[in-house]
Amino acid sequence: MTSTTLTRPEKFQIGRVFNNTFSVIGRNIGLYVGLAALFSGLPALVAQLWTESRVDVMLQTDPGAAADPEAMLRNSWVSIVAGLVSFICGLLLQSALVRATVEDLNGKSPSFGDCITIAIRYLLPTLGIGILVGLGAGLAALALLVPGIILWLGWSVAVPVLIQERLGVFGSMSRSRVLTKGSCWALFGLFVILFIIAMVIQSVAAVVVVFFHGILAAILAALVQSVVSMVMSTATAVGYIELRQVKEGTSVEELAEIFS
């Protein structure tokens, strides 16, 4: 594979981001599927099976619990724990795929171990960014939806900035706002399209799941979650690279120098 040096684009192009996203995934399908399975599919499968087992135990003990809001609320901690684990694993996946994407576009062969090492190394600051972005954009959206969306878009590449430029939590969030300024509508379009694709895939899978039961249904749901998370995380990483090239004309080789 040869190194990829791109001329400076005039503006953020959704089509180019999609093309690069699926090209990178196609060249490293085994690695990307493996990372997605580890950080998305497996946690989703375990969480679903665990949640179902807890609900089954509760219903066996008290068959009327399904119609009792208080009983379901008492067991909501299971969903909370599962959601937290899924959140952390999603951040690990995004960090790992940022590393893999930059390495691929620089003409190198990203490795499974290296990507996991980078993801674990930056877990705590990545978690900090995830919490702050979620709280900041979420609280703003509660007041007014549009400001919340704008804040989220402004911080949407904070994790890639952290992994690639090592600016810390607040520095990465600030840097993300600088990079996304002037490209928010394009980013909004990108994420809307990705969201629609994800909804279509999940809807089709939901119909198929009707014909399966138990473990097979859980496995299928986990596979769908893996694919969706893989595409979303890779597109975010490619979007960050696109923003760097649009704003600064930065080549992929320059982006990768920090790891040399």
PDB file of C-alpha atoms in Angstrom, residues 7-118:
ATOM      1  CA  THR A   7      -4.105  17.914  -1.904  1.00  0.00           C
ATOM      2  CA  ARG A   8      -5.829  20.478   0.259  1.00  0.00           C
ATOM      3  CA  PRO A   9      -9.604  20.318  -0.399  1.00  0.00           C
ATOM      4  CA  GLU A  10     -11.536  23.580  -0.516  1.00  0.00           C
ATOM      5  CA  LYS A  11     -14.335  22.409   1.739  1.00  0.00           C
ATOM      6  CA  PHE A  12     -15.581  19.474   3.773  1.00  0.00           C
ATOM      7  CA  GLN A  13     -17.166  16.963   1.395  1.00  0.00           C
ATOM      8  CA  ILE A  14     -19.521  14.306   2.729  1.00  0.00           C
ATOM      9  CA  GLY A  15     -19.021  12.106  -0.326  1.00  0.00           C
ATOM     10  CA  ARG A  16     -15.252  12.016   0.123  1.00  0.00           C
ATOM     11  CA  VAL A  17     -15.638  11.138   3.808  1.00  0.00           C
ATOM     12  CA  PHE A  18     -17.949   8.228   2.918  1.00  0.00           C
ATOM     13  CA  ASN A  19     -15.619   7.032   0.181  1.00  0.00           C
ATOM     14  CA  ASN A  20     -12.568   7.109   2.456  1.00  0.00           C
ATOM     15  CA  THR A  21     -14.505   5.530   5.321  1.00  0.00           C
ATOM     16  CA  PHE A  22     -15.554   2.437   3.377  1.00  0.00           C
ATOM     17  CA  SER A  23     -12.209   2.251   1.555  1.00  0.00           C
ATOM     18  CA  VAL A  24     -10.342   2.111   4.865  1.00  0.00           C
ATOM     19  CA  ILE A  25     -12.741  -0.479   6.264  1.00  0.00           C
ATOM     20  CA  GLY A  26     -12.465  -2.567   3.086  1.00  0.00           C
ATOM     21  CA  ARG A  27      -8.662  -2.607   3.215  1.00  0.00           C
ATOM     22  CA  ASN A  28      -8.652  -3.667   6.873  1.00  0.00           C
ATOM     23  CA  ILE A  29     -11.891  -5.589   7.162  1.00  0.00           C
ATOM     24  CA  GLY A  30     -10.501  -8.231   9.524  1.00  0.00           C
ATOM     25  CA  LEU A  31      -9.003  -5.671  11.899  1.00  0.00           C
ATOM     26  CA  TYR A  32     -12.024  -3.399  11.908  1.00  0.00           C
ATOM     27  CA  VAL A  33     -14.520  -6.218  12.386  1.00  0.00           C
ATOM     28  CA  GLY A  34     -12.343  -7.637  15.161  1.00  0.00           C
ATOM     29  CA  LEU A  35     -12.149  -4.303  16.996  1.00  0.00           C
ATOM     30  CA  ALA A  36     -15.877  -3.710  16.530  1.00  0.00           C
ATOM     31  CA  ALA A  37     -16.669  -7.201  17.811  1.00  0.00           C
ATOM     32  CA  LEU A  38     -14.426  -6.738  20.851  1.00  0.00           C
ATOM     33  CA  PHE A  39     -15.532  -3.247  21.861  1.00  0.00           C
ATOM     34  CA  SER A  40     -19.115  -3.218  20.582  1.00  0.00           C
ATOM     35  CA  GLY A  41     -20.540  -6.604  19.632  1.00  0.00           C
ATOM     36  CA  LEU A  42     -19.296  -8.604  22.605  1.00  0.00           C
ATOM     37  CA  PRO A  43     -20.330  -6.024  25.255  1.00  0.00           C
ATOM     38  CA  ALA A  44     -23.739  -5.671  23.572  1.00  0.00           C
ATOM     39  CA  LEU A  45     -24.218  -9.454  23.550  1.00  0.00           C
ATOM     40  CA  VAL A  46     -23.189  -9.855  27.198  1.00  0.00           C
ATOM     41  CA  ALA A  47     -25.338  -6.892  28.282  1.00  0.00           C
ATOM     42  CA  GLN A  48     -28.405  -8.204  26.470  1.00  0.00           C
ATOM     43  CA  LEU A  49     -28.055 -11.742  27.799  1.00  0.00           C
ATOM     44  CA  TRP A  50     -27.410 -10.440  31.312  1.00  0.00           C
ATOM     45  CA  THR A  51     -30.389  -8.092  31.216  1.00  0.00           C
ATOM     46  CA  GLU A  52     -32.680 -10.817  29.895  1.00  0.00           C
ATOM     47  CA  SER A  53     -31.504 -13.260  32.552  1.00  0.00           C
ATOM     48  CA  ARG A  54     -32.164 -10.731  35.326  1.00  0.00           C
ATOM     49  CA  VAL A  55     -35.640  -9.999  33.991  1.00  0.00           C
ATOM     50  CA  ASP A  56     -36.394 -13.733  33.678  1.00  0.00           C
ATOM     51  CA  VAL A  57     -35.314 -14.334  37.273  1.00  0.00           C
ATOM     52  CA  MET A  58     -37.459 -11.428  38.452  1.00  0.00           C
ATOM     53  CA  LEU A  59     -40.520 -12.681  36.563  1.00  0.00           C
ATOM     54  CA  GLN A  60     -40.062 -16.226  37.824  1.00  0.00           C
ATOM     55  CA  THR A  61     -39.927 -14.908  41.377  1.00  0.00           C
ATOM     56  CA  ASP A  62     -42.832 -12.518  40.879  1.00  0.00           C
ATOM     57  CA  PRO A  63     -44.876 -13.101  37.681  1.00  0.00           C
ATOM     58  CA  GLY A  64     -46.760  -9.849  38.214  1.00  0.00           C
ATOM     59  CA  ALA A  65     -43.585  -7.749  38.281  1.00  0.00           C
ATOM     60  CA  ALA A  66     -43.808  -6.953  34.556  1.00  0.00           C
ATOM     61  CA  ALA A  67     -46.871  -4.822  35.225  1.00  0.00           C
ATOM     62  CA  ASP A  68     -45.368  -3.215  38.336  1.00  0.00           C
ATOM     63  CA  PRO A  69     -43.409  -0.013  37.526  1.00  0.00           C
ATOM     64  CA  GLU A  70     -41.763  -0.032  40.947  1.00  0.00           C
ATOM     65  CA  ALA A  71     -40.471  -3.564  40.472  1.00  0.00           C
ATOM     66  CA  MET A  72     -39.024  -2.711  37.076  1.00  0.00           C
ATOM     67  CA  LEU A  73     -37.475   0.456  38.538  1.00  0.00           C
ATOM     68  CA  ARG A  74     -35.761  -1.550  41.274  1.00  0.00           C
ATOM     69  CA  ASN A  75     -34.038  -3.591  38.575  1.00  0.00           C
ATOM     70  CA  SER A  76     -33.150  -0.619  36.383  1.00  0.00           C
ATOM     71  CA  TRP A  77     -29.599  -0.688  37.758  1.00  0.00           C
ATOM     72  CA  VAL A  78     -28.929  -3.580  35.387  1.00  0.00           C
ATOM     73  CA  SER A  79     -29.692  -1.354  32.400  1.00  0.00           C
ATOM     74  CA  ILE A  80     -27.664   1.481  33.897  1.00  0.00           C
ATOM     75  CA  VAL A  81     -24.589  -0.704  34.331  1.00  0.00           C
ATOM     76  CA  ALA A  82     -25.007  -2.161  30.839  1.00  0.00           C
ATOM     77  CA  GLY A  83     -25.344   1.333  29.380  1.00  0.00           C
ATOM     78  CA  LEU A  84     -22.206   2.542  31.171  1.00  0.00           C
ATOM     79  CA  VAL A  85     -20.170  -0.417  29.932  1.00  0.00           C
ATOM     80  CA  SER A  86     -21.462   0.154  26.396  1.00  0.00           C
ATOM     81  CA  PHE A  87     -20.537   3.847  26.635  1.00  0.00           C
ATOM     82  CA  ILE A  88     -16.968   3.105  27.741  1.00  0.00           C
ATOM     83  CA  CYS A  89     -16.493   0.400  25.110  1.00  0.00           C
ATOM     84  CA  GLY A  90     -17.793   2.764  22.427  1.00  0.00           C
ATOM     85  CA  LEU A  91     -15.103   5.290  23.370  1.00  0.00           C
ATOM     86  CA  LEU A  92     -12.452   2.564  23.283  1.00  0.00           C
ATOM     87  CA  LEU A  93     -13.607   1.551  19.816  1.00  0.00           C
ATOM     88  CA  GLN A  94     -13.489   5.104  18.516  1.00  0.00           C
ATOM     89  CA  SER A  95      -9.967   5.614  19.879  1.00  0.00           C
ATOM     90  CA  ALA A  96      -8.746   2.336  18.388  1.00  0.00           C
ATOM     91  CA  LEU A  97     -10.220   3.145  14.979  1.00  0.00           C
ATOM     92  CA  VAL A  98      -8.731   6.650  14.946  1.00  0.00           C
ATOM     93  CA  ARG A  99      -5.329   5.038  15.277  1.00  0.00           C
ATOM     94  CA  ALA A 100      -6.096   2.396  12.655  1.00  0.00           C
ATOM     95  CA  THR A 101      -7.501   4.910  10.174  1.00  0.00           C
ATOM     96  CA  VAL A 102      -4.536   7.295  10.308  1.00  0.00           C
ATOM     97  CA  GLU A 103      -2.105   4.395  10.022  1.00  0.00           C
ATOM     98  CA  ASP A 104      -3.932   3.009   6.981  1.00  0.00           C
ATOM     99  CA  LEU A 105      -4.138   6.337   5.164  1.00  0.00           C
ATOM    100  CA  ASN A 106      -0.421   6.805   5.831  1.00  0.00           C
ATOM    101  CA  GLY A 107       0.293   3.619   3.888  1.00  0.00           C
ATOM    102  CA  LYS A 108       0.998   1.462   6.927  1.00  0.00           C
ATOM    103  CA  SER A 109      -0.674  -1.682   8.204  1.00  0.00           C
ATOM    104  CA  PRO A 110      -2.450  -0.978  11.499  1.00  0.00           C
ATOM    105  CA  SER A 111      -2.166  -3.758  14.060  1.00  0.00           C
ATOM    106  CA  PHE A 112      -4.739  -5.065  16.500  1.00  0.00           C
ATOM    107  CA  GLY A 113      -2.439  -4.837  19.520  1.00  0.00           C
ATOM    108  CA  ASP A 114      -1.265  -1.321  18.731  1.00  0.00           C
ATOM    109  CA  CYS A 115      -4.824  -0.022  18.315  1.00  0.00           C
ATOM    110  CA  ILE A 116      -5.912  -1.565  21.616  1.00  0.00           C
ATOM    111  CA  THR A 117      -2.850  -0.133  23.378  1.00  0.00           C
ATOM    112  CA  ILE A 118      -3.668   3.394  22.174  1.00  0.00           C
TER     113      ILE A 118
END
